[in-house]
JSON list of C-alpha atoms in Angstrom, two decimals:
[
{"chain": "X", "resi": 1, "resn": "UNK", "atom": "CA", "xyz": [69.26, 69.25, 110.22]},
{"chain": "X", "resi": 2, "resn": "UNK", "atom": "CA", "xyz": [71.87, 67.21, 111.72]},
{"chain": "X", "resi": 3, "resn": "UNK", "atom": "CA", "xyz": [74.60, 67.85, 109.04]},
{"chain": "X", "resi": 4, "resn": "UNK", "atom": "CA", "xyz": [73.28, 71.69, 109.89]},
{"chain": "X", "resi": 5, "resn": "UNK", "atom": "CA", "xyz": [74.45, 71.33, 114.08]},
{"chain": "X", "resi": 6, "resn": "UNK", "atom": "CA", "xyz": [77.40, 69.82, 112.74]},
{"chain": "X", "resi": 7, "resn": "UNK", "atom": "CA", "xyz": [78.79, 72.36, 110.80]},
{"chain": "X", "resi": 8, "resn": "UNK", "atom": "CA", "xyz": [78.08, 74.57, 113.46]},
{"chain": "X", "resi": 9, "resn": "UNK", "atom": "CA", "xyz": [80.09, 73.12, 116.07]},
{"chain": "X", "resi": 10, "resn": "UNK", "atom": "CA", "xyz": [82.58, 72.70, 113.71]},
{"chain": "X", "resi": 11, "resn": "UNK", "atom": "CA", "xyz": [82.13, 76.59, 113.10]},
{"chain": "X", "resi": 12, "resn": "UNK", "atom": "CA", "xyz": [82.27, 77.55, 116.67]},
{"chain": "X", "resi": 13, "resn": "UNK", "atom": "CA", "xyz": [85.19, 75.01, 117.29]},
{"chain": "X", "resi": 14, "resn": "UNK", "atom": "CA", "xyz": [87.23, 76.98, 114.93]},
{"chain": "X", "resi": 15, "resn": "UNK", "atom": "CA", "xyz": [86.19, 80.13, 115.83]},
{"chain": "X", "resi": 16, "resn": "UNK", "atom": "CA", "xyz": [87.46, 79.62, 119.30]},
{"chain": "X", "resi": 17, "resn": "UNK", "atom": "CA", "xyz": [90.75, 78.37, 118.17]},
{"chain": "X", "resi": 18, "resn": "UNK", "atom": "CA", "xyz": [91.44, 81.55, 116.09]},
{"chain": "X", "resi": 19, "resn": "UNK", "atom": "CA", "xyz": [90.42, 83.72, 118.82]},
{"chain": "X", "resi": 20, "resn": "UNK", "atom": "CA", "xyz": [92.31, 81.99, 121.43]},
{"chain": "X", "resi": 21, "resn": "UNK", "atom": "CA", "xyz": [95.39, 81.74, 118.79]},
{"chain": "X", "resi": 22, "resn": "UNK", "atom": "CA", "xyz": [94.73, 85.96, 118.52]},
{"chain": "X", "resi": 23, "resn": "UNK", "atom": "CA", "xyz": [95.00, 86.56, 122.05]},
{"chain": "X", "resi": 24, "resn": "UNK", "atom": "CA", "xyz": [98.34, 84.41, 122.09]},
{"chain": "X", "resi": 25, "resn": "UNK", "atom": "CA", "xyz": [99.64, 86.21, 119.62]},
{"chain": "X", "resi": 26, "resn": "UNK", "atom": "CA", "xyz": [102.14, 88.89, 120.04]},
{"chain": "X", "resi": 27, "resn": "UNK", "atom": "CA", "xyz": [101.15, 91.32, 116.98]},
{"chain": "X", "resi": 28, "resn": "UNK", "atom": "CA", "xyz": [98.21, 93.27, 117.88]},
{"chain": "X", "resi": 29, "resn": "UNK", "atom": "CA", "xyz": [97.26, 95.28, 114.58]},
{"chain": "X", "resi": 30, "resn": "UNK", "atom": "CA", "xyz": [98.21, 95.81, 111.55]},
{"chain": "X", "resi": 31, "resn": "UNK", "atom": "CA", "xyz": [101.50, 97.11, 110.65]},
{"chain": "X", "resi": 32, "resn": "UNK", "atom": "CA", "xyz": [102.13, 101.12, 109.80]},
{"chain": "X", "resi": 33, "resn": "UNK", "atom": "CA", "xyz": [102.08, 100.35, 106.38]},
{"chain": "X", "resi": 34, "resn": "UNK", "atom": "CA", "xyz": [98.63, 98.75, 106.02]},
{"chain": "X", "resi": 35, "resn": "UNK", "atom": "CA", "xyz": [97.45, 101.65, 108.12]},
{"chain": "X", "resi": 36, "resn": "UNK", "atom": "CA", "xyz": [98.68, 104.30, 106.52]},
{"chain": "X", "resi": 37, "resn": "UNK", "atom": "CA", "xyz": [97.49, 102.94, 102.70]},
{"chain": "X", "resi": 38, "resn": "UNK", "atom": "CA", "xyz": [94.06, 102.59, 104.03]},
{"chain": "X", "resi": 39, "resn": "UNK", "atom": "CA", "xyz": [93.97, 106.29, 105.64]},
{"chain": "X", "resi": 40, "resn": "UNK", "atom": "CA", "xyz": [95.46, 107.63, 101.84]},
{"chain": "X", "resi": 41, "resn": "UNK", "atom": "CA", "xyz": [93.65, 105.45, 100.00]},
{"chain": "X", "resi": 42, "resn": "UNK", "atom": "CA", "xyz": [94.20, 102.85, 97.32]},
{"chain": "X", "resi": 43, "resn": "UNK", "atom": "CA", "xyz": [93.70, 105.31, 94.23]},
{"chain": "X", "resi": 44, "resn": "UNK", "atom": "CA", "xyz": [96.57, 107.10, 95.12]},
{"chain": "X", "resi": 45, "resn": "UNK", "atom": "CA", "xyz": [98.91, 104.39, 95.82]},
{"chain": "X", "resi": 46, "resn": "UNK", "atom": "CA", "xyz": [98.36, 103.26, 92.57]},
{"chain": "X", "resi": 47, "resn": "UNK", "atom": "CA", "xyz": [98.85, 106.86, 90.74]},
{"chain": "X", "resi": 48, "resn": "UNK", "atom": "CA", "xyz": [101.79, 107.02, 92.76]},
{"chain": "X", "resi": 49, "resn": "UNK", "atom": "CA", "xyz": [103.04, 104.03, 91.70]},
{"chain": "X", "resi": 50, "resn": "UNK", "atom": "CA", "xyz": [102.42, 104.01, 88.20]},
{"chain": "X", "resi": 51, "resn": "UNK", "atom": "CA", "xyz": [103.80, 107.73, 88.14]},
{"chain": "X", "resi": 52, "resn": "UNK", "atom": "CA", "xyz": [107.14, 106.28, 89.97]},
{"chain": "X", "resi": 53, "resn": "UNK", "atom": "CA", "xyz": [107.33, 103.55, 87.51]},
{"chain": "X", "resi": 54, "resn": "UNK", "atom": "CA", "xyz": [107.03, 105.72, 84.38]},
{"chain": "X", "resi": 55, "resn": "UNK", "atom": "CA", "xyz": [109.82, 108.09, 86.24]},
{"chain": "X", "resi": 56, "resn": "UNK", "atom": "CA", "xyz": [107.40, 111.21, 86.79]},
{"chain": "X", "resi": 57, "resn": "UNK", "atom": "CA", "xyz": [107.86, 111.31, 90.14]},
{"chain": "X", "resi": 58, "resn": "UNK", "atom": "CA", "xyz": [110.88, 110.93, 92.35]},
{"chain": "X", "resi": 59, "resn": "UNK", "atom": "CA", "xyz": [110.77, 109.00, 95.86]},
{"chain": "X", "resi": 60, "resn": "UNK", "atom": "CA", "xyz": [111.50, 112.08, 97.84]},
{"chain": "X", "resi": 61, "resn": "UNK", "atom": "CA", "xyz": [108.26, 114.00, 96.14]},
{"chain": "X", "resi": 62, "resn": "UNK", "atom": "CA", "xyz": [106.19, 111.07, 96.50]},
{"chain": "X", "resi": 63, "resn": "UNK", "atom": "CA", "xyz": [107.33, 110.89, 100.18]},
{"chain": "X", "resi": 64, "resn": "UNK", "atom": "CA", "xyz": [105.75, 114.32, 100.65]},
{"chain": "X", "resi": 65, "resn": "UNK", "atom": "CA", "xyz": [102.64, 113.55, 98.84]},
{"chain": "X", "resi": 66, "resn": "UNK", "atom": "CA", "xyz": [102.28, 110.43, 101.03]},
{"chain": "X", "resi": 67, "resn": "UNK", "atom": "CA", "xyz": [103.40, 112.19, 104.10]},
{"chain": "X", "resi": 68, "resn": "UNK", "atom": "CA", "xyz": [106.87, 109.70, 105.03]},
{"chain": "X", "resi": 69, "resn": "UNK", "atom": "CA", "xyz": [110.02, 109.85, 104.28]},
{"chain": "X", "resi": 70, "resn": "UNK", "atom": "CA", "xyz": [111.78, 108.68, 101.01]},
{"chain": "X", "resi": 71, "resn": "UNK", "atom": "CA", "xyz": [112.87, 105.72, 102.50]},
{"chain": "X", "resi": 72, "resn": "UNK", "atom": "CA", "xyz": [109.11, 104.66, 103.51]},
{"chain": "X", "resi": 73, "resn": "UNK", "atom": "CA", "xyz": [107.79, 105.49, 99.60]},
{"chain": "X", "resi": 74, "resn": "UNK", "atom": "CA", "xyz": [108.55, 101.71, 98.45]},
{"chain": "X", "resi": 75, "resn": "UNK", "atom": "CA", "xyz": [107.31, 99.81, 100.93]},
{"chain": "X", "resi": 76, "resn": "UNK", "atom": "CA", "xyz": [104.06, 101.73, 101.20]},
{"chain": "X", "resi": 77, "resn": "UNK", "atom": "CA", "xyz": [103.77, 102.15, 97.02]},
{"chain": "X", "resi": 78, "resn": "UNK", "atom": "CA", "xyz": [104.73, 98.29, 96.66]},
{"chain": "X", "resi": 79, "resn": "UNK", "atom": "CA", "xyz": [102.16, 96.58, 94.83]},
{"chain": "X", "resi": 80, "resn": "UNK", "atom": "CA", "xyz": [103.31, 93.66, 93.95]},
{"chain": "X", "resi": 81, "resn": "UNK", "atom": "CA", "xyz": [105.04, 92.27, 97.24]},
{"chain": "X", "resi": 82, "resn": "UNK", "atom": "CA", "xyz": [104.18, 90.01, 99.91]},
{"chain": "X", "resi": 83, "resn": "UNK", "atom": "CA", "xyz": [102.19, 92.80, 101.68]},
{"chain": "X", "resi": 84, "resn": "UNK", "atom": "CA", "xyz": [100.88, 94.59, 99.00]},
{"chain": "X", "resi": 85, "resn": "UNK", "atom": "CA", "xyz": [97.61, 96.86, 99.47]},
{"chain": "X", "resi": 86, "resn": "UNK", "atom": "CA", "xyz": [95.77, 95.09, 97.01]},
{"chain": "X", "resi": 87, "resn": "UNK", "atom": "CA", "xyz": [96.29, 91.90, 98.70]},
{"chain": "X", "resi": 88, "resn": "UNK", "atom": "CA", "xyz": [94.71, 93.27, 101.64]},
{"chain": "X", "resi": 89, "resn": "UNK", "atom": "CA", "xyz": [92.08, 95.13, 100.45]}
]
């Protein structure tokens, strides 16, 4: 029982910390792009992707299928950077 209490203030210790370190933190949410693969969805990242790789589908038509511009397509379809979708899922 004791070892039990003392994981728990351990637990609330912590949890205080990271929610004081939250408020002190300048980012408030999540970035556009994590936003804007969760509202698409991961499935069609991926097609989107793999189509891109294979050459199927240029960045300006994927753009419009994804609703941003060309410029946006990689850094939205990127799945294996240090933001990637799948990371965050």
């Amino acid at each position: 029982r004791t070892l039990s209490n003392a994981y728990r203030k351990y637990w609330l210790r912590n949890k205080e910390k990271s929610r004081l370190k939250a408020r002190e933190s300048k980012k408030k949410g999540p970035d556009y792009y994590t936003v804007h693969q969760y509202r698409v969805g991961g499935a069609l990242i991926v097609l989107i992707h793999r189509m891109m790789v294979s050459g199927a589908l240029t960045t300006s038509k994927a753009g419009k299928v994804l609703g941003v511009r060309a410029k946006n397509v990689m850094p939205l379809v990127d799945t294996q950077g240090p933001g990637s979708f799948q990371k965050r899922v």
